[in-house]
Amino acid sequence: MTSHMPVTPLDSDSRAGEHILVIGAGFGGIAAALRMRAKGFEVTLVDRLSAIGGRAQGFERGGFKHDAGPTVITAPFLFDELFELFGEKREDHVDFRPLDPWYRFYFHGGQQFDYRPSVEDTNDEIRKFSKNDVKGYAALLKTSKAIFDIGFEKLADKPFTKLWTMLAQIPSLLRLKSYHSVAGIVNSHIKHPLLRQAFSIHPLLVGGNPFTTTSIYSLIHYLERRWGVFFCMGGTGHLVAALHDLLIRVGVKIELNVDIAEITMQGGRATGAVAEDGRRFTADRVICNGDPPTVYSQMLPTEKHRKKRLFPDRLTHYSMGLYVLFFGTRRQYPDIAHHTIWMGPRYKELLADIFDKKILTDDFSLYVHRPTATDESFAPQGCDSFYVLCPVPNLRGDIDWDVKGPELRDRIIAALSATIMPDLETVISDDFWMTPEDFKKDYRSMHGAGFSIAPIFVQSAWFRYHNRDPHIPNLYFAAAGAHPGAGMPGVLCSAKVVETLVDDDVRLNR
């Protein structure tokens, strides 16, 4: 992967005569729009929400600020590249602040584990649980680097639109044991049960069950070691705002409150799109940043509903759903790290209930985000801002969120108050929440899944939604449900894949 190479500047052979429509202004759509504009295309970016950013929206209630979407920034060079495309520096616009610890784990029995930027400090934390696992962690990092060298450096920004591309990688995939799960790889190196939990949670950050997600995603361990874990000062919302300004500066046309009803077709090619309110957009090429299952089932003409993957929707595995509780506190909790993983009493069994049985149980595990640990602007003086993310079943589970939403809110607050946030019940302020129903309604996410289709082996690389439709040669996907997958690095790399495909198609005059 050309992660440390100069980015191609604006092409001298301007393609201003060609127009590209980008549907969806999440990070994948933003990155695709910028990369297409840098190639000289005329670009229109549309989104159904009132602001760009997709799931990375921002809220403000009672003086408390909240990032609604992703908050963990890794592989920052992928954002740097977007500014470098136009001769600018990202650091002139946004400040990525390194975090320490990266994550703090709080286990049900009261033990804590800080996952830290230096290996030495992390080893000190490991020794609190098991001295023997220090060597195991070194072996895990070595394994992760081997997977990273192939899975990220060589494959993450390469198209998998042809089966032979996948077949050519079979020796590497077998050598890296990609048929194993992330938990399987971790457990082969780490023996302490709590450390096994801590080092196998990464798939949950991209919507996967650690016990079924392909071990390719073990590369995240080394990816974090390679570049670190950062927070954008001002929040992810500030990063989105900086990218919005960049889009405007370079001449990308942005249309908001545009809910696409249909991608129009003629002669086997996409010709643009029609919005629910009747507005029409014409284009020579269309890039979708929306959820691919939604695009195929709801936005393409009926006769174009061809089989896009090997498996029908009923056999497709989707990511879990997300319940996100936002609130402020009228006091500060200085012992709560920026990122805290609050682990419940069950692990593998809880994940099976969420992903397989799709039932909402009495117990849970939580991700607690406290941005005021790094950026005091998120709350009034003397206060803290939080959001708590709880993995839950997607909408394939039979859950009445009008009833269960308030109940889950009360149970989460009671659990946190009894453990790491004493008196939370009396100091909480301006709370509200989102459920999988909101993800379906606001983001048109199929089954309200938090991260599109799940990252299991048979839904990765060539098996995932392709970055270019196999039957419509000018329809592309830069999205979490397409290759290489969900998460900020995933969707930003997805836009790079689309750039490569468009370049190839232009050369072939397709």
mmCIF file of C-alpha atoms in Angstrom, residues 36-411:
data_model
loop_
_atom_site.group_PDB
_atom_site.id
_atom_site.type_symbol
_atom_site.label_atom_id
_atom_site.label_comp_id
_atom_site.label_asym_id
_atom_site.label_seq_id
_atom_site.Cartn_x
_atom_site.Cartn_y
_atom_site.Cartn_z
ATOM 1 C CA MET A 36 -12.422 12.512 -7.942
ATOM 2 C CA ARG A 37 -12.156 16.297 -7.808
ATOM 3 C CA ALA A 38 -8.365 16.040 -7.602
ATOM 4 C CA LYS A 39 -8.507 14.018 -10.829
ATOM 5 C CA GLY A 40 -10.253 16.902 -12.553
ATOM 6 C CA PHE A 41 -13.845 15.644 -12.555
ATOM 7 C CA GLU A 42 -16.823 17.850 -11.823
ATOM 8 C CA VAL A 43 -18.247 16.401 -8.605
ATOM 9 C CA THR A 44 -21.602 16.683 -6.843
ATOM 10 C CA LEU A 45 -21.910 15.221 -3.345
ATOM 11 C CA VAL A 46 -25.435 14.611 -2.017
ATOM 12 C CA ASP A 47 -26.679 13.419 1.362
ATOM 13 C CA ARG A 48 -30.091 12.896 2.936
ATOM 14 C CA LEU A 49 -29.058 14.570 6.216
ATOM 15 C CA SER A 50 -28.758 18.296 6.898
ATOM 16 C CA ALA A 51 -24.957 18.083 7.308
ATOM 17 C CA ILE A 52 -22.205 15.975 5.787
ATOM 18 C CA GLY A 53 -20.415 13.303 7.817
ATOM 19 C CA GLY A 54 -22.828 10.384 7.580
ATOM 20 C CA ARG A 55 -22.804 8.667 10.950
ATOM 21 C CA ALA A 56 -20.230 11.175 12.170
ATOM 22 C CA GLN A 57 -22.856 13.733 13.104
ATOM 23 C CA GLY A 58 -22.578 16.024 16.097
ATOM 24 C CA PHE A 59 -25.137 16.852 18.786
ATOM 25 C CA GLU A 60 -25.334 19.569 21.413
ATOM 26 C CA ARG A 61 -27.695 19.438 24.379
ATOM 27 C CA GLY A 62 -27.663 21.698 27.407
ATOM 28 C CA GLY A 63 -24.145 22.927 26.709
ATOM 29 C CA PHE A 64 -22.778 19.396 26.263
ATOM 30 C CA LYS A 65 -21.250 18.442 22.894
ATOM 31 C CA HIS A 66 -21.335 14.884 21.558
ATOM 32 C CA ASP A 67 -19.823 13.087 18.595
ATOM 33 C CA ALA A 68 -22.500 10.724 17.349
ATOM 34 C CA GLY A 69 -20.247 8.459 15.331
ATOM 35 C CA PRO A 70 -16.626 7.264 15.189
ATOM 36 C CA THR A 71 -14.181 8.756 17.683
ATOM 37 C CA VAL A 72 -11.121 6.480 17.410
ATOM 38 C CA ILE A 73 -8.694 7.781 14.779
ATOM 39 C CA THR A 74 -6.023 5.397 13.535
ATOM 40 C CA ALA A 75 -3.997 5.550 10.291
ATOM 41 C CA PRO A 76 -4.117 9.371 10.309
ATOM 42 C CA PHE A 77 -2.148 9.501 7.039
ATOM 43 C CA LEU A 78 -5.395 8.622 5.238
ATOM 44 C CA PHE A 79 -6.799 12.002 6.284
ATOM 45 C CA ASP A 80 -3.481 13.715 5.599
ATOM 46 C CA GLU A 81 -3.682 12.486 2.006
ATOM 47 C CA LEU A 82 -7.011 14.188 1.397
ATOM 48 C CA PHE A 83 -5.518 17.596 2.167
ATOM 49 C CA GLU A 84 -2.257 16.804 0.352
ATOM 50 C CA LEU A 85 -4.249 16.147 -2.833
ATOM 51 C CA PHE A 86 -4.660 19.921 -3.025
ATOM 52 C CA GLY A 87 -1.314 21.030 -1.656
ATOM 53 C CA GLU A 88 -2.555 21.567 1.903
ATOM 54 C CA LYS A 89 -1.563 20.164 5.294
ATOM 55 C CA ARG A 90 -4.103 18.525 7.534
ATOM 56 C CA GLU A 91 -2.429 19.830 10.682
ATOM 57 C CA ASP A 92 -3.122 23.400 9.528
ATOM 58 C CA HIS A 93 -6.833 22.651 9.900
ATOM 59 C CA VAL A 94 -7.286 19.960 12.564
ATOM 60 C CA ASP A 95 -5.243 18.768 15.534
ATOM 61 C CA PHE A 96 -4.977 15.013 16.065
ATOM 62 C CA ARG A 97 -4.041 14.513 19.712
ATOM 63 C CA PRO A 98 -2.373 11.196 20.702
ATOM 64 C CA LEU A 99 -4.062 9.353 23.568
ATOM 65 C CA ASP A 100 -2.567 7.538 26.553
ATOM 66 C CA PRO A 101 -3.980 5.089 27.428
ATOM 67 C CA TRP A 102 -5.476 4.095 24.115
ATOM 68 C CA TYR A 103 -8.181 2.138 25.932
ATOM 69 C CA ARG A 104 -8.833 1.417 29.585
ATOM 70 C CA PHE A 105 -10.545 -1.893 30.292
ATOM 71 C CA TYR A 106 -12.683 -2.275 33.383
ATOM 72 C CA PHE A 107 -13.561 -5.899 34.076
ATOM 73 C CA HIS A 108 -16.574 -7.153 35.968
ATOM 74 C CA GLY A 109 -14.554 -8.150 39.006
ATOM 75 C CA GLY A 110 -13.087 -4.658 39.383
ATOM 76 C CA GLN A 111 -9.701 -5.197 37.716
ATOM 77 C CA GLN A 112 -8.384 -2.615 35.227
ATOM 78 C CA PHE A 113 -6.067 -2.927 32.257
ATOM 79 C CA ASP A 114 -4.623 0.063 30.387
ATOM 80 C CA TYR A 115 -3.727 -0.606 26.755
ATOM 81 C CA ARG A 116 -0.961 1.946 26.211
ATOM 82 C CA PRO A 117 1.084 3.475 23.342
ATOM 83 C CA SER A 118 4.410 1.905 24.303
ATOM 84 C CA VAL A 119 4.932 -1.848 24.312
ATOM 85 C CA GLU A 120 6.898 -1.550 27.550
ATOM 86 C CA ASP A 121 4.022 0.158 29.372
ATOM 87 C CA THR A 122 1.560 -2.365 27.941
ATOM 88 C CA ASN A 123 3.789 -5.196 29.147
ATOM 89 C CA ASP A 124 3.759 -3.701 32.651
ATOM 90 C CA GLU A 125 -0.041 -3.825 32.516
ATOM 91 C CA ILE A 126 0.005 -7.412 31.241
ATOM 92 C CA ARG A 127 2.250 -8.482 34.137
ATOM 93 C CA LYS A 128 -0.488 -7.437 36.572
ATOM 94 C CA PHE A 129 -2.520 -10.327 35.161
ATOM 95 C CA SER A 130 0.008 -12.856 33.841
ATOM 96 C CA LYS A 131 3.793 -12.587 33.480
ATOM 97 C CA ASN A 132 3.789 -15.419 30.948
ATOM 98 C CA ASP A 133 1.535 -13.445 28.595
ATOM 99 C CA VAL A 134 4.231 -10.814 27.973
ATOM 100 C CA LYS A 135 5.899 -13.242 25.569
ATOM 101 C CA GLY A 136 2.500 -14.154 24.184
ATOM 102 C CA TYR A 137 1.751 -10.508 23.440
ATOM 103 C CA ALA A 138 5.063 -10.168 21.581
ATOM 104 C CA ALA A 139 4.098 -13.194 19.491
ATOM 105 C CA LEU A 140 0.630 -11.714 18.868
ATOM 106 C CA LEU A 141 2.178 -8.472 17.602
ATOM 107 C CA LYS A 142 4.498 -10.435 15.329
ATOM 108 C CA THR A 143 1.528 -12.337 13.912
ATOM 109 C CA SER A 144 -0.440 -9.103 13.542
ATOM 110 C CA LYS A 145 2.407 -7.449 11.639
ATOM 111 C CA ALA A 146 2.589 -10.377 9.215
ATOM 112 C CA ILE A 147 -1.146 -10.049 8.567
ATOM 113 C CA PHE A 148 -0.859 -6.246 8.329
ATOM 114 C CA ASP A 149 1.926 -6.496 5.738
ATOM 115 C CA ILE A 150 -0.412 -8.414 3.442
ATOM 116 C CA GLY A 151 -3.935 -7.444 4.485
ATOM 117 C CA PHE A 152 -3.382 -3.689 4.834
ATOM 118 C CA GLU A 153 -0.244 -2.712 2.957
ATOM 119 C CA LYS A 154 -0.923 -4.864 -0.128
ATOM 120 C CA LEU A 155 -4.677 -5.503 -0.264
ATOM 121 C CA ALA A 156 -6.681 -2.797 1.569
ATOM 122 C CA ASP A 157 -6.606 -0.313 -1.315
ATOM 123 C CA LYS A 158 -6.604 -2.865 -4.156
ATOM 124 C CA PRO A 159 -9.759 -3.767 -6.105
ATOM 125 C CA PHE A 160 -11.276 -7.211 -5.594
ATOM 126 C CA THR A 161 -13.670 -7.040 -8.521
ATOM 127 C CA LYS A 162 -12.374 -10.205 -10.200
ATOM 128 C CA LEU A 163 -12.358 -13.696 -8.727
ATOM 129 C CA TRP A 164 -8.820 -14.339 -9.932
ATOM 130 C CA THR A 165 -7.613 -11.486 -7.718
ATOM 131 C CA MET A 166 -8.944 -13.402 -4.724
ATOM 132 C CA LEU A 167 -7.585 -16.719 -5.964
ATOM 133 C CA ALA A 168 -4.128 -15.200 -6.375
ATOM 134 C CA GLN A 169 -4.125 -14.365 -2.663
ATOM 135 C CA ILE A 170 -5.134 -17.821 -1.461
ATOM 136 C CA PRO A 171 -1.542 -18.877 -0.594
ATOM 137 C CA SER A 172 -1.078 -15.728 1.490
ATOM 138 C CA LEU A 173 -4.497 -16.098 3.123
ATOM 139 C CA LEU A 174 -3.792 -19.718 4.024
ATOM 140 C CA ARG A 175 -0.335 -18.846 5.341
ATOM 141 C CA LEU A 176 -1.877 -16.172 7.559
ATOM 142 C CA LYS A 177 -4.617 -18.580 8.733
ATOM 143 C CA SER A 178 -7.354 -16.189 7.653
ATOM 144 C CA TYR A 179 -9.852 -19.021 8.091
ATOM 145 C CA HIS A 180 -9.313 -18.652 11.850
ATOM 146 C CA SER A 181 -11.155 -16.028 13.863
ATOM 147 C CA VAL A 182 -9.595 -13.025 15.570
ATOM 148 C CA ALA A 183 -10.347 -14.609 18.954
ATOM 149 C CA GLY A 184 -8.729 -17.842 17.760
ATOM 150 C CA ILE A 185 -5.521 -16.027 16.829
ATOM 151 C CA VAL A 186 -5.475 -14.067 20.106
ATOM 152 C CA ASN A 187 -6.189 -17.144 22.206
ATOM 153 C CA SER A 188 -3.331 -19.037 20.552
ATOM 154 C CA HIS A 189 -0.916 -16.477 22.031
ATOM 155 C CA ILE A 190 -2.627 -15.106 25.167
ATOM 156 C CA LYS A 191 -3.720 -17.364 28.028
ATOM 157 C CA HIS A 192 -5.228 -15.170 30.748
ATOM 158 C CA PRO A 193 -9.018 -15.041 30.171
ATOM 159 C CA LEU A 194 -9.357 -11.296 30.811
ATOM 160 C CA LEU A 195 -6.400 -10.419 28.597
ATOM 161 C CA ARG A 196 -7.935 -12.598 25.894
ATOM 162 C CA GLN A 197 -11.011 -10.399 26.076
ATOM 163 C CA ALA A 198 -8.999 -7.176 25.942
ATOM 164 C CA PHE A 199 -6.921 -8.201 22.929
ATOM 165 C CA SER A 200 -9.823 -9.615 20.917
ATOM 166 C CA ILE A 201 -12.348 -6.761 21.055
ATOM 167 C CA HIS A 202 -11.089 -4.975 17.922
ATOM 168 C CA PRO A 203 -13.606 -6.621 15.533
ATOM 169 C CA LEU A 204 -16.407 -5.004 17.522
ATOM 170 C CA LEU A 205 -15.042 -1.631 16.366
ATOM 171 C CA VAL A 206 -15.935 -2.650 12.791
ATOM 172 C CA GLY A 207 -19.125 -4.568 13.542
ATOM 173 C CA GLY A 208 -17.873 -8.137 13.928
ATOM 174 C CA ASN A 209 -18.046 -10.879 16.509
ATOM 175 C CA PRO A 210 -14.425 -11.652 17.538
ATOM 176 C CA PHE A 211 -15.280 -15.366 17.499
ATOM 177 C CA THR A 212 -16.413 -15.338 13.838
ATOM 178 C CA THR A 213 -14.561 -12.373 12.294
ATOM 179 C CA THR A 214 -11.758 -13.487 9.991
ATOM 180 C CA SER A 215 -8.309 -13.236 11.551
ATOM 181 C CA ILE A 216 -7.365 -10.753 8.806
ATOM 182 C CA TYR A 217 -8.739 -8.132 11.203
ATOM 183 C CA SER A 218 -6.013 -9.038 13.693
ATOM 184 C CA LEU A 219 -3.977 -6.538 11.686
ATOM 185 C CA ILE A 220 -5.612 -3.783 13.756
ATOM 186 C CA HIS A 221 -3.205 -4.582 16.609
ATOM 187 C CA TYR A 222 -0.213 -3.661 14.480
ATOM 188 C CA LEU A 223 -2.038 -0.821 12.721
ATOM 189 C CA GLU A 224 -2.467 0.871 16.114
ATOM 190 C CA ARG A 225 1.177 0.221 16.973
ATOM 191 C CA ARG A 226 2.259 1.591 13.571
ATOM 192 C CA TRP A 227 0.508 4.977 13.783
ATOM 193 C CA GLY A 228 -1.087 5.244 17.235
ATOM 194 C CA VAL A 229 -4.577 6.149 18.456
ATOM 195 C CA PHE A 230 -5.699 9.775 18.229
ATOM 196 C CA PHE A 231 -8.588 12.089 19.001
ATOM 197 C CA CYS A 232 -9.436 15.079 16.840
ATOM 198 C CA MET A 233 -9.572 18.183 19.029
ATOM 199 C CA GLY A 234 -13.017 19.668 18.703
ATOM 200 C CA GLY A 235 -14.296 16.180 17.995
ATOM 201 C CA THR A 236 -14.947 14.148 14.895
ATOM 202 C CA GLY A 237 -17.509 16.813 14.066
ATOM 203 C CA HIS A 238 -14.700 19.356 13.791
ATOM 204 C CA LEU A 239 -12.858 17.040 11.404
ATOM 205 C CA VAL A 240 -16.007 16.774 9.276
ATOM 206 C CA ALA A 241 -16.340 20.569 9.274
ATOM 207 C CA ALA A 242 -12.726 20.944 8.097
ATOM 208 C CA LEU A 243 -13.371 18.471 5.289
ATOM 209 C CA HIS A 244 -16.567 20.337 4.375
ATOM 210 C CA ASP A 245 -14.553 23.532 4.021
ATOM 211 C CA LEU A 246 -11.992 21.682 1.897
ATOM 212 C CA LEU A 247 -14.735 20.349 -0.386
ATOM 213 C CA ILE A 248 -16.066 23.874 -0.877
ATOM 214 C CA ARG A 249 -12.587 25.335 -1.478
ATOM 215 C CA VAL A 250 -11.799 22.876 -4.243
ATOM 216 C CA GLY A 251 -15.122 23.204 -6.008
ATOM 217 C CA VAL A 252 -17.160 20.151 -5.026
ATOM 218 C CA LYS A 253 -20.869 20.953 -5.148
ATOM 219 C CA ILE A 254 -22.675 19.812 -1.986
ATOM 220 C CA GLU A 255 -26.438 19.202 -1.889
ATOM 221 C CA LEU A 256 -27.958 18.318 1.497
ATOM 222 C CA ASN A 257 -31.409 17.048 2.527
ATOM 223 C CA VAL A 258 -31.406 14.937 -0.647
ATOM 224 C CA ASP A 259 -32.875 11.473 -0.089
ATOM 225 C CA ILE A 260 -32.171 9.415 -3.198
ATOM 226 C CA ALA A 261 -35.143 7.344 -4.352
ATOM 227 C CA GLU A 262 -33.631 5.790 -7.469
ATOM 228 C CA ILE A 263 -30.408 5.561 -9.429
ATOM 229 C CA THR A 264 -31.395 6.178 -13.027
ATOM 230 C CA MET A 265 -30.239 3.858 -15.811
ATOM 231 C CA GLN A 266 -29.978 3.899 -19.592
ATOM 232 C CA GLY A 267 -28.284 1.425 -21.887
ATOM 233 C CA GLY A 268 -26.932 -0.603 -18.997
ATOM 234 C CA ARG A 269 -25.199 2.414 -17.420
ATOM 235 C CA ALA A 270 -26.024 4.654 -14.491
ATOM 236 C CA THR A 271 -27.045 8.133 -15.629
ATOM 237 C CA GLY A 272 -27.613 9.831 -12.268
ATOM 238 C CA ALA A 273 -30.301 9.731 -9.611
ATOM 239 C CA VAL A 274 -33.727 11.028 -8.631
ATOM 240 C CA ALA A 275 -34.467 12.245 -5.104
ATOM 241 C CA GLU A 276 -37.643 11.552 -3.149
ATOM 242 C CA ASP A 277 -38.677 15.185 -3.672
ATOM 243 C CA GLY A 278 -38.289 14.883 -7.452
ATOM 244 C CA ARG A 279 -34.924 16.590 -7.864
ATOM 245 C CA ARG A 280 -32.846 15.023 -10.641
ATOM 246 C CA PHE A 281 -29.083 14.662 -10.818
ATOM 247 C CA THR A 282 -27.293 13.619 -13.999
ATOM 248 C CA ALA A 283 -23.826 12.091 -14.048
ATOM 249 C CA ASP A 284 -21.354 10.157 -16.159
ATOM 250 C CA ARG A 285 -20.418 8.030 -13.156
ATOM 251 C CA VAL A 286 -22.112 7.345 -9.805
ATOM 252 C CA ILE A 287 -20.291 6.513 -6.566
ATOM 253 C CA CYS A 288 -22.397 5.193 -3.669
ATOM 254 C CA ASN A 289 -21.363 5.771 -0.085
ATOM 255 C CA GLY A 290 -24.670 4.371 1.142
ATOM 256 C CA ASP A 291 -25.169 0.899 2.562
ATOM 257 C CA PRO A 292 -24.811 -1.455 -0.459
ATOM 258 C CA PRO A 293 -27.696 -3.760 0.544
ATOM 259 C CA THR A 294 -29.950 -0.696 0.724
ATOM 260 C CA VAL A 295 -28.708 0.613 -2.621
ATOM 261 C CA TYR A 296 -29.425 -2.679 -4.372
ATOM 262 C CA SER A 297 -32.816 -3.316 -2.789
ATOM 263 C CA GLN A 298 -34.203 0.234 -2.721
ATOM 264 C CA MET A 299 -32.386 2.515 -5.192
ATOM 265 C CA LEU A 300 -31.838 0.480 -8.352
ATOM 266 C CA PRO A 301 -34.605 -0.203 -10.887
ATOM 267 C CA THR A 302 -36.276 -3.569 -10.350
ATOM 268 C CA GLU A 303 -34.770 -5.183 -13.425
ATOM 269 C CA LYS A 304 -31.292 -4.371 -12.083
ATOM 270 C CA HIS A 305 -31.766 -6.361 -8.875
ATOM 271 C CA ARG A 306 -29.301 -8.965 -10.042
ATOM 272 C CA LYS A 307 -27.441 -11.162 -7.592
ATOM 273 C CA LYS A 308 -24.479 -9.025 -6.481
ATOM 274 C CA ARG A 309 -22.952 -11.487 -4.044
ATOM 275 C CA LEU A 310 -22.877 -15.262 -3.826
ATOM 276 C CA PHE A 311 -25.449 -15.344 -1.054
ATOM 277 C CA PRO A 312 -29.000 -13.930 -0.874
ATOM 278 C CA ASP A 313 -29.941 -11.460 1.857
ATOM 279 C CA ARG A 314 -31.492 -14.139 4.037
ATOM 280 C CA LEU A 315 -28.081 -15.834 4.253
ATOM 281 C CA THR A 316 -26.144 -12.592 4.702
ATOM 282 C CA HIS A 317 -24.670 -11.920 8.128
ATOM 283 C CA TYR A 318 -25.011 -8.325 9.289
ATOM 284 C CA SER A 319 -23.116 -6.489 11.999
ATOM 285 C CA MET A 320 -24.658 -6.019 15.397
ATOM 286 C CA GLY A 321 -26.880 -3.067 16.153
ATOM 287 C CA LEU A 322 -25.875 -0.191 18.401
ATOM 288 C CA TYR A 323 -27.617 1.427 21.327
ATOM 289 C CA VAL A 324 -25.901 4.761 22.026
ATOM 290 C CA LEU A 325 -26.657 6.718 25.189
ATOM 291 C CA PHE A 326 -25.539 10.377 25.265
ATOM 292 C CA PHE A 327 -25.413 12.437 28.453
ATOM 293 C CA GLY A 328 -23.581 15.050 30.462
ATOM 294 C CA THR A 329 -22.696 15.034 34.145
ATOM 295 C CA ARG A 330 -22.818 17.942 36.580
ATOM 296 C CA ARG A 331 -19.496 16.834 38.038
ATOM 297 C CA GLN A 332 -16.292 15.423 36.570
ATOM 298 C CA TYR A 333 -14.987 11.845 36.612
ATOM 299 C CA PRO A 334 -11.226 12.353 36.249
ATOM 300 C CA ASP A 335 -10.458 8.626 36.667
ATOM 301 C CA ILE A 336 -12.426 7.736 33.525
ATOM 302 C CA ALA A 337 -10.111 7.496 30.500
ATOM 303 C CA HIS A 338 -10.974 8.953 27.110
ATOM 304 C CA HIS A 339 -11.869 5.457 25.846
ATOM 305 C CA THR A 340 -13.093 2.944 28.442
ATOM 306 C CA ILE A 341 -14.237 -0.601 27.679
ATOM 307 C CA TRP A 342 -16.547 -1.743 30.474
ATOM 308 C CA MET A 343 -16.722 -5.534 30.340
ATOM 309 C CA GLY A 344 -19.690 -7.430 31.701
ATOM 310 C CA PRO A 345 -19.609 -10.857 33.386
ATOM 311 C CA ARG A 346 -20.017 -12.810 30.128
ATOM 312 C CA TYR A 347 -18.046 -12.463 26.902
ATOM 313 C CA LYS A 348 -18.359 -15.208 24.284
ATOM 314 C CA GLU A 349 -21.851 -16.122 25.456
ATOM 315 C CA LEU A 350 -23.031 -12.503 25.365
ATOM 316 C CA LEU A 351 -21.703 -12.076 21.836
ATOM 317 C CA ALA A 352 -23.557 -15.214 20.755
ATOM 318 C CA ASP A 353 -26.771 -13.775 22.180
ATOM 319 C CA ILE A 354 -26.242 -10.526 20.249
ATOM 320 C CA PHE A 355 -25.019 -11.876 16.904
ATOM 321 C CA ASP A 356 -26.600 -15.324 16.667
ATOM 322 C CA LYS A 357 -29.680 -15.526 18.896
ATOM 323 C CA LYS A 358 -30.390 -11.784 18.468
ATOM 324 C CA ILE A 359 -31.838 -11.411 21.922
ATOM 325 C CA LEU A 360 -31.459 -8.540 24.392
ATOM 326 C CA THR A 361 -30.185 -9.941 27.682
ATOM 327 C CA ASP A 362 -29.976 -8.468 31.171
ATOM 328 C CA ASP A 363 -26.176 -8.185 31.025
ATOM 329 C CA PHE A 364 -24.076 -6.152 28.589
ATOM 330 C CA SER A 365 -20.636 -4.760 27.840
ATOM 331 C CA LEU A 366 -20.075 -1.083 27.079
ATOM 332 C CA TYR A 367 -17.769 1.357 25.358
ATOM 333 C CA VAL A 368 -17.640 4.617 27.324
ATOM 334 C CA HIS A 369 -16.438 7.745 25.514
ATOM 335 C CA ARG A 370 -15.341 10.686 27.665
ATOM 336 C CA PRO A 371 -14.023 13.358 25.269
ATOM 337 C CA THR A 372 -13.604 15.836 28.121
ATOM 338 C CA ALA A 373 -10.637 13.722 29.247
ATOM 339 C CA THR A 374 -8.799 15.326 26.314
ATOM 340 C CA ASP A 375 -10.908 18.305 25.213
ATOM 341 C CA GLU A 376 -12.656 20.403 27.869
ATOM 342 C CA SER A 377 -14.711 22.235 25.230
ATOM 343 C CA PHE A 378 -17.176 19.327 25.172
ATOM 344 C CA ALA A 379 -18.838 20.346 28.454
ATOM 345 C CA PRO A 380 -19.467 23.362 30.692
ATOM 346 C CA GLN A 381 -16.774 24.054 33.271
ATOM 347 C CA GLY A 382 -16.655 21.444 36.011
ATOM 348 C CA CYS A 383 -18.747 18.986 33.970
ATOM 349 C CA ASP A 384 -18.118 15.996 31.709
ATOM 350 C CA SER A 385 -19.565 14.823 28.407
ATOM 351 C CA PHE A 386 -20.148 11.142 27.660
ATOM 352 C CA TYR A 387 -21.581 8.701 25.264
ATOM 353 C CA VAL A 388 -21.975 5.024 26.026
ATOM 354 C CA LEU A 389 -22.177 2.517 23.194
ATOM 355 C CA CYS A 390 -23.844 -0.808 23.921
ATOM 356 C CA PRO A 391 -23.702 -3.586 21.276
ATOM 357 C CA VAL A 392 -27.200 -4.997 20.780
ATOM 358 C CA PRO A 393 -28.941 -7.207 18.201
ATOM 359 C CA ASN A 394 -29.764 -5.627 14.860
ATOM 360 C CA LEU A 395 -33.387 -5.368 13.740
ATOM 361 C CA ARG A 396 -33.526 -9.021 12.737
ATOM 362 C CA GLY A 397 -34.099 -9.490 16.445
ATOM 363 C CA ASP A 398 -37.647 -9.030 17.722
ATOM 364 C CA ILE A 399 -37.086 -6.109 20.100
ATOM 365 C CA ASP A 400 -39.519 -3.261 20.765
ATOM 366 C CA TRP A 401 -37.094 -0.369 21.143
ATOM 367 C CA ASP A 402 -39.825 2.026 22.254
ATOM 368 C CA VAL A 403 -40.064 -0.126 25.370
ATOM 369 C CA LYS A 404 -36.542 -1.475 25.680
ATOM 370 C CA GLY A 405 -34.770 1.823 24.935
ATOM 371 C CA PRO A 406 -35.737 3.539 28.216
ATOM 372 C CA GLU A 407 -35.242 0.315 30.164
ATOM 373 C CA LEU A 408 -31.727 -0.171 28.811
ATOM 374 C CA ARG A 409 -30.917 3.452 29.613
ATOM 375 C CA ASP A 410 -31.800 2.894 33.264
ATOM 376 C CA ARG A 411 -29.862 -0.381 33.500
#
